[in-house]
Amino acid sequence: MNPIDELASKIADFIRQNHPKASSKELLTYSLIITINTLTALLVSFVICAVAGNLERWLVVFLILTVLRYFTGGAHLNSSLSCCIFTIIVFLLLVFVKYPYDYLGLTFDIISLFVFAIYAPKGIDVIRKVSLRKKWIIKICSLLFIFSNFYLQNSLLSSIIIVQAFSLTPWFEKIFKLERSY
């Protein structure tokens, strides 16, 4: 058991001991793992970006990636600790790696269009029930968002979009040896 899971389990035990009507230990632990994982990744990346003076870019990464991931889904890593570390690394790379949009950003957007057209949304039925009609709406909206960056020509958006696109692909699952949960 990794440190995030251990802490979540201890907090769940504490809650159950002090609040007998609390949810099951399994449900509490699962919820706490997600919460601790997310807060740790966000806090660590936020502090590093704050010290480096990149809070504006951190906020853009946080908002755009969160919204894209919520609506379009994607693969999840097998452990909370690996997810936390991966999220921190991705956030920091997105914030600190800068390049001109002209070639790389444009290439990322074109690749992302194809990936989103083929794979998005992916795996969102595990979290919530989504009708086929709503899935098509999500796909069209995500494609329109990518198309908007051809006008905006923002390399940060291109980077965020390509990272999310990558998480939708079967290659992501193969590279990280993930089991499908959907």
CSV table of C-alpha atoms in Angstrom, one decimal, residues 16 22 24 27-28 44 48 54 97 112-113 133 182:
chain,number,residue,atom,x,y,z
A,16,ARG,CA,-15.7,5.4,11.2
A,22,ALA,CA,-20.5,7.3,8.3
A,24,SER,CA,-18.5,2.2,4.6
A,27,LEU,CA,-16.2,4.1,0.2
A,28,LEU,CA,-14.6,6.6,2.5
A,44,VAL,CA,2.9,20.6,-5.1
A,48,ILE,CA,6.5,25.1,-7.5
A,54,ASN,CA,4.2,30.9,-13.3
A,97,VAL,CA,7.8,24.1,-21.6
A,112,SER,CA,-5.4,16.1,-31.4
A,113,LEU,CA,-8.3,16.7,-33.8
A,133,ARG,CA,-26.5,11.8,-28.0
A,182,TYR,CA,-14.6,0.7,-19.1
